[in-house]
């Protein structure tokens, strides 16, 4: 951690002062603040850059800041550390996990790979560094289709850990992907009943969805894409009313970039997470962001051996995602 003299100040109770103090600590640390769209509005407003998983990985890689304060989930902060080992990567809460990461433990993943010799492991970025290290290429929701299309036609492919994204990619590419049975607790259980009601109440509304949603919902969607792709779509579209089938944190940027349009969050159903809010993303708050900038922790640590092993498939992703489209 850089040698800055930061006092152990208590968390300001006044929200305006809290934001001011976060800005001050951020400047003292020389920190770049990266945030995902599913963070609370006030965190997004403090960020130097807000993006989807691929854009955040690229921003972390090109950053020259001594410190990256990563407001997203842990696997995203790990990616920042893997791509930019010189930077101290702070995350407000180490409890900011992901149900997809939890569903795919490295030992199980290793066995799965052994059961399919000769198959290439294409792994969604929503996994631990240890699983990345056991993979051939990483993908994000915005790069997966392009990357899979670059693999030889007869190449058997394992896809982990999101079975819904995997099934969507099967339909899009026509490739016979072998799927790991994981799912996102938020996207898996949007309510189809609530969707039917919203469609009746808002017949002109355009349905936009993240590919982590199940097929039954995606089949009804007018547009499917990563968080950034959805944001771009609603901003550029001639339509002015949208039902949003992804975490509603993204509506903050939609309202900023397309004022005057209407964004209706699709409610969650009755599953494990009975709402549409990502419980992991919301572990980060203004208070623990303040503490993490004040204390220089929690921070992402990993062995150099693990970092280098996870770096390979991430670099392959960045290369394949940037390749010219044939
Ligand atoms: P994006 O890469 O589309 O931002 O997705 C990240 C994520 O965790 C979606 O649930
Ligand atoms: Fe993971 Fe789902 Fe949260 Fe995205 S929304 S971080 S996939 S649990």
Coordinates of C-alpha atoms and ligand atoms in Angstrom, one line a residue:
X1 CA 0.0 0.0 0.0
X2 CA 1.4 3.4 -0.8
X3 CA 2.8 5.4 2.1
X4 CA 0.0 7.8 2.8
X5 CA -0.9 9.0 6.3
X6 CA -4.6 8.3 6.7
X7 CA -6.2 8.9 10.1
X8 CA -8.6 6.3 11.6
X9 CA -11.6 8.5 11.2
X10 CA -15.0 7.1 12.1
X11 CA -17.6 6.7 9.3
X12 CA -19.4 10.1 8.9
X13 CA -23.1 9.7 9.6
X14 CA -24.1 12.6 7.3
X15 CA -24.5 11.1 3.8
X16 CA -23.2 14.2 2.1
X17 CA -20.1 14.3 4.3
X18 CA -19.6 10.6 3.8
X19 CA -19.5 11.1 0.0
X20 CA -17.1 14.0 0.4
X21 CA -14.8 11.9 2.6
X22 CA -14.8 9.0 0.2
X23 CA -13.7 11.4 -2.6
X24 CA -10.9 12.8 -0.3
X25 CA -9.6 9.3 0.7
X26 CA -9.8 8.2 -3.0
X27 CA -7.6 11.2 -4.0
X28 CA -5.2 10.6 -1.1
X29 CA -4.8 6.9 -2.1
X30 CA -4.5 7.7 -5.8
X31 CA -7.3 5.2 -6.3
X32 CA -9.2 4.5 -9.5
X33 CA -12.8 3.5 -8.6
X34 CA -14.3 0.9 -10.9
X35 CA -18.0 0.0 -10.5
X36 CA -20.4 -2.5 -12.0
X37 CA -23.9 -1.4 -13.1
X38 CA -25.4 -3.5 -10.2
X39 CA -23.9 -1.3 -7.5
X40 CA -26.0 1.2 -5.6
X41 CA -26.6 4.5 -7.4
X42 CA -24.4 6.5 -5.1
X43 CA -21.4 4.2 -5.6
X44 CA -21.9 4.4 -9.4
X45 CA -21.9 8.2 -9.1
X46 CA -18.6 8.1 -7.3
X47 CA -16.9 5.8 -9.8
X48 CA -14.3 6.8 -12.4
X49 CA -15.7 4.1 -14.7
X50 CA -18.9 2.0 -14.7
X51 CA -19.0 -1.0 -17.1
X52 CA -19.8 -4.6 -17.8
X53 CA -17.4 -7.4 -16.8
X54 CA -15.4 -7.2 -20.1
X55 CA -15.1 -3.4 -19.9
X56 CA -14.1 -3.5 -16.3
X57 CA -11.4 -6.1 -17.0
X58 CA -10.0 -3.9 -19.8
X59 CA -10.1 -0.8 -17.6
X60 CA -8.3 -2.5 -14.8
X61 CA -5.6 -3.8 -17.2
X62 CA -4.9 -0.4 -18.7
X63 CA -5.0 1.5 -15.4
X64 CA -1.8 3.1 -14.1
X65 CA -3.3 3.9 -10.7
X66 CA -1.4 2.6 -7.6
X67 CA -4.7 1.5 -6.1
X68 CA -7.9 0.1 -7.7
X69 CA -11.0 0.3 -5.5
X70 CA -13.3 -2.3 -7.1
X71 CA -17.0 -2.0 -6.5
X72 CA -18.4 -5.2 -7.9
X73 CA -18.2 -8.8 -6.8
X74 CA -15.1 -10.6 -5.7
X75 CA -14.4 -12.5 -9.0
X76 CA -14.3 -9.2 -10.8
X77 CA -11.8 -7.7 -8.4
X78 CA -9.7 -10.9 -8.7
X79 CA -9.7 -10.3 -12.5
X80 CA -8.4 -6.8 -11.9
X81 CA -5.6 -8.1 -9.7
X82 CA -4.7 -10.9 -12.2
X83 CA -4.5 -8.4 -15.1
X84 CA -2.8 -5.6 -13.1
X85 CA -0.6 -7.2 -10.4
X86 CA 1.2 -3.9 -9.7
X87 CA -1.9 -2.3 -8.4
X88 CA -3.3 -2.8 -4.9
X89 CA -6.9 -4.0 -5.6
X90 CA -9.3 -3.1 -2.8
X91 CA -12.9 -4.4 -2.5
X92 CA -15.3 -3.0 0.1
X93 CA -16.6 -6.4 1.1
X94 CA -14.9 -9.8 0.5
X95 CA -18.4 -11.3 1.1
X96 CA -19.4 -10.0 -2.4
X97 CA -19.5 -13.4 -4.0
X98 CA -21.6 -14.9 -6.8
X99 CA -23.9 -17.9 -6.9
X100 CA -22.3 -19.0 -10.2
X101 CA -18.9 -19.0 -8.6
X102 CA -20.3 -20.9 -5.6
X103 CA -21.8 -23.6 -7.9
X104 CA -18.4 -24.5 -9.4
X105 CA -15.7 -25.6 -7.0
X106 CA -12.2 -26.2 -8.4
X107 CA -12.0 -29.9 -7.5
X108 CA -15.4 -30.7 -9.0
X109 CA -14.5 -28.7 -12.1
X110 CA -11.1 -30.5 -12.4
X111 CA -13.0 -33.9 -12.3
X112 CA -15.5 -32.7 -14.9
X113 CA -12.6 -31.8 -17.2
X114 CA -11.0 -35.2 -16.7
X115 CA -14.3 -36.9 -17.6
X116 CA -14.2 -35.1 -21.0
X117 CA -10.6 -35.5 -22.4
X118 CA -10.1 -33.6 -25.6
X119 CA -12.8 -31.0 -24.8
X120 CA -11.8 -27.3 -24.6
X121 CA -13.0 -25.6 -21.4
X122 CA -14.7 -22.2 -22.2
X123 CA -15.5 -20.7 -18.8
X124 CA -17.7 -17.7 -17.9
X125 CA -15.8 -15.0 -16.0
X126 CA -18.2 -15.5 -13.1
X127 CA -16.0 -18.1 -11.4
X128 CA -13.0 -18.2 -9.0
X129 CA -9.4 -17.6 -10.0
X130 CA -8.8 -21.3 -9.2
X131 CA -11.4 -22.4 -11.8
X132 CA -10.0 -19.8 -14.3
X133 CA -6.6 -21.4 -13.8
X134 CA -8.1 -24.8 -14.9
X135 CA -9.8 -23.3 -18.0
X136 CA -8.6 -22.8 -21.6
X137 CA -10.4 -19.5 -22.3
X138 CA -12.6 -17.2 -20.3
X139 CA -15.6 -15.4 -21.7
X140 CA -18.0 -12.7 -20.6
X141 CA -21.6 -12.3 -21.7
X142 CA -20.5 -9.7 -24.2
X143 CA -17.7 -11.7 -25.7
X144 CA -18.8 -15.4 -25.4
X145 CA -20.5 -15.8 -28.8
X146 CA -17.7 -14.2 -30.7
X147 CA -15.1 -16.4 -28.9
X148 CA -17.0 -19.6 -29.4
X149 CA -17.4 -18.9 -33.1
X150 CA -13.6 -18.8 -33.4
X151 CA -13.2 -22.4 -32.1
X152 CA -12.8 -25.1 -34.8
X153 CA -16.2 -26.5 -35.8
X154 CA -15.5 -30.1 -34.7
X155 CA -14.0 -29.1 -31.3
X156 CA -15.9 -30.5 -28.3
X157 CA -16.6 -27.6 -25.8
X158 CA -17.3 -27.6 -22.1
X159 CA -19.1 -24.5 -20.9
X160 CA -19.3 -23.6 -17.2
X161 CA -20.7 -22.5 -14.8
X162 CA -24.0 -20.9 -16.1
X163 CA -26.3 -23.4 -17.8
X164 CA -28.7 -20.7 -19.0
X165 CA -26.0 -18.6 -20.7
X166 CA -24.6 -21.9 -22.1
X167 CA -28.0 -22.9 -23.5
X168 CA -28.4 -19.4 -25.0
X169 CA -24.9 -19.7 -26.7
X170 CA -25.9 -23.2 -28.0
X171 CA -28.9 -21.7 -29.7
X172 CA -27.0 -18.7 -31.1
X173 CA -23.9 -20.6 -32.4
X174 CA -25.4 -24.0 -33.1
X175 CA -22.5 -25.6 -31.2
X176 CA -23.1 -28.6 -29.0
X177 CA -21.8 -27.2 -25.7
X178 CA -21.6 -29.5 -22.7
X179 CA -23.0 -27.5 -19.8
X180 CA -22.2 -27.2 -16.1
X181 CA -25.4 -27.0 -14.1
X182 CA -24.9 -23.6 -12.4
X183 CA -27.3 -20.6 -12.4
X184 CA -27.5 -17.0 -11.2
X185 CA -29.9 -16.6 -8.3
X186 CA -31.1 -13.3 -9.6
X187 CA -31.6 -14.0 -13.3
X188 CA -32.9 -17.6 -12.9
X189 CA -36.0 -16.6 -11.1
X190 CA -37.6 -13.6 -12.7
X191 CA -41.3 -14.0 -12.5
X192 CA -43.0 -15.0 -15.8
X193 CA -46.3 -14.3 -14.2
X194 CA -45.3 -10.7 -13.4
X195 CA -43.9 -10.4 -17.0
X196 CA -47.3 -11.4 -18.4
X197 CA -49.0 -8.8 -16.2
X198 CA -46.5 -6.1 -17.2
X199 CA -46.9 -6.9 -20.9
X200 CA -50.7 -6.3 -20.6
X201 CA -50.2 -3.1 -18.6
X202 CA -47.5 -1.8 -20.9
X203 CA -48.3 -3.2 -24.4
X204 CA -45.7 -0.9 -26.1
X205 CA -42.9 -1.8 -23.7
X206 CA -39.8 -3.6 -25.2
X207 CA -38.4 -6.5 -23.2
X208 CA -34.6 -6.4 -22.7
X209 CA -32.9 -9.3 -21.0
X210 CA -29.5 -10.6 -19.8
X211 CA -28.5 -14.0 -21.3
X212 CA -28.2 -15.4 -17.7
X213 CA -32.1 -15.6 -17.8
X214 CA -33.7 -19.0 -18.6
X215 CA -34.9 -19.9 -22.1
X216 CA -38.6 -19.3 -21.3
X217 CA -37.9 -15.6 -20.6
X218 CA -35.3 -15.1 -23.4
X219 CA -37.8 -16.5 -26.0
X220 CA -40.0 -13.5 -25.2
X221 CA -37.3 -10.9 -25.2
X222 CA -37.0 -8.2 -27.9
X223 CA -33.3 -7.8 -27.1
X224 CA -30.7 -10.0 -25.3
X225 CA -27.3 -8.8 -24.3
X226 CA -24.7 -8.0 -21.6
X227 CA -25.4 -5.2 -19.2
X228 CA -23.5 -2.7 -21.5
X229 CA -25.2 -4.0 -24.6
X230 CA -28.6 -3.6 -22.9
X231 CA -27.8 -0.1 -21.8
X232 CA -26.6 0.9 -25.4
X233 CA -29.7 -0.7 -26.8
X234 CA -32.2 1.2 -24.7
X235 CA -30.3 4.5 -25.2
X236 CA -30.2 4.1 -29.0
X237 CA -33.6 2.5 -29.6
X238 CA -36.6 4.4 -31.0
X239 CA -38.7 2.8 -28.3
X240 CA -39.3 4.7 -25.1
X241 CA -40.6 2.1 -22.7
X242 CA -38.7 -1.0 -21.5
X243 CA -39.2 -3.9 -19.2
X244 CA -35.8 -4.7 -17.7
X245 CA -34.9 -8.4 -17.1
X246 CA -31.6 -7.9 -15.4
X247 CA -30.5 -6.5 -12.0
X248 CA -32.3 -3.1 -11.6
X249 CA -29.1 -1.3 -10.5
X250 CA -28.5 -0.7 -14.2
X251 CA -31.6 1.5 -14.4
X252 CA -29.6 4.3 -12.8
X253 CA -27.4 4.6 -15.9
X254 CA -30.4 4.1 -18.2
X255 CA -32.2 7.1 -16.6
X256 CA -29.0 9.2 -16.8
X257 CA -28.3 8.3 -20.5
X258 CA -31.9 8.2 -21.7
X259 CA -33.9 10.7 -19.7
X260 CA -37.5 10.8 -20.7
X261 CA -37.7 7.0 -21.4
X262 CA -39.4 4.7 -19.0
X263 CA -37.7 1.6 -17.4
X264 CA -39.8 -0.9 -15.6
X265 CA -37.8 -3.5 -13.5
X266 CA -39.1 -7.1 -13.9
X267 CA -39.9 -8.4 -10.4
X268 CA -38.3 -11.6 -9.0
X269 CA -40.2 -14.8 -8.3
X270 CA -40.3 -17.0 -5.3
X271 CA -36.9 -18.8 -5.5
X272 CA -33.9 -18.6 -3.1
X273 CA -33.6 -14.9 -3.7
X274 CA -37.2 -13.8 -3.8
X275 CA -36.4 -10.4 -5.3
X276 CA -34.5 -9.1 -8.3
X277 CA -31.6 -7.6 -6.3
X278 CA -28.2 -9.3 -6.4
X279 CA -27.5 -9.9 -2.7
X280 CA -23.7 -10.2 -3.4
X281 CA -23.3 -6.9 -5.3
X282 CA -25.2 -5.1 -2.5
X283 CA -22.6 -6.2 0.1
X284 CA -20.7 -3.1 -1.0
X285 CA -22.0 0.0 0.6
X286 CA -20.8 3.6 1.0
X287 CA -19.8 2.9 4.6
X288 CA -17.6 -0.1 3.8
X289 CA -16.2 1.7 0.7
X290 CA -15.2 4.5 3.1
X291 CA -13.5 2.0 5.5
X292 CA -11.7 0.2 2.7
X293 CA -10.2 3.4 1.3
X294 CA -9.3 4.5 4.9
X295 CA -7.7 1.2 5.9
X296 CA -6.4 -0.1 2.6
X297 CA -8.3 -3.3 3.1
X298 CA -9.9 -5.7 2.4
X299 CA -7.7 -6.3 -0.6
X300 CA -7.3 -9.1 -3.1
X301 CA -4.4 -11.4 -2.5
X302 CA -3.3 -14.5 -4.4
X303 CA -0.2 -16.5 -5.0
X304 CA 1.8 -15.6 -8.1
X305 CA 1.5 -19.2 -9.3
X306 CA -2.3 -19.0 -9.2
X307 CA -2.3 -15.5 -10.8
X308 CA -0.1 -16.6 -13.7
X309 CA -2.2 -19.7 -14.3
X310 CA -5.4 -17.7 -14.3
X311 CA -3.9 -15.0 -16.5
X312 CA -3.4 -17.3 -19.5
X313 CA -7.1 -17.9 -20.3
X314 CA -8.0 -14.3 -19.4
X315 CA -5.4 -13.0 -21.9
X316 CA -6.8 -15.4 -24.5
X317 CA -10.2 -13.9 -23.9
X318 CA -9.0 -10.3 -24.3
X319 CA -7.2 -11.3 -27.6
X320 CA -10.1 -13.3 -29.0
X321 CA -12.7 -10.6 -28.0
X322 CA -10.6 -8.0 -29.8
X323 CA -10.0 -10.1 -33.0
X324 CA -11.6 -8.7 -36.2
X325 CA -15.0 -10.3 -36.9
X326 CA -14.7 -12.4 -40.1
Ligands
LIG1 P1 -22.1 -8.4 -17.5 O1 -20.7 -8.8 -18.0 O2 -23.1 -8.4 -18.5 O3 -22.0 -7.0 -16.8 O4 -22.6 -9.5 -16.4 C1 -22.1 -9.6 -15.1 C2 -23.0 -10.3 -14.2 O5 -22.6 -10.7 -13.2 C3 -24.4 -10.5 -14.6 O6 -25.1 -11.0 -13.6
LIG2 FE1 -23.5 -13.4 -9.7 FE2 -26.0 -13.2 -10.5 FE3 -25.0 -11.4 -8.8 FE4 -24.3 -11.5 -11.4 S1 -26.3 -11.0 -10.6 S2 -22.9 -11.3 -9.6 S3 -24.3 -13.7 -11.8 S4 -25.3 -13.7 -8.4

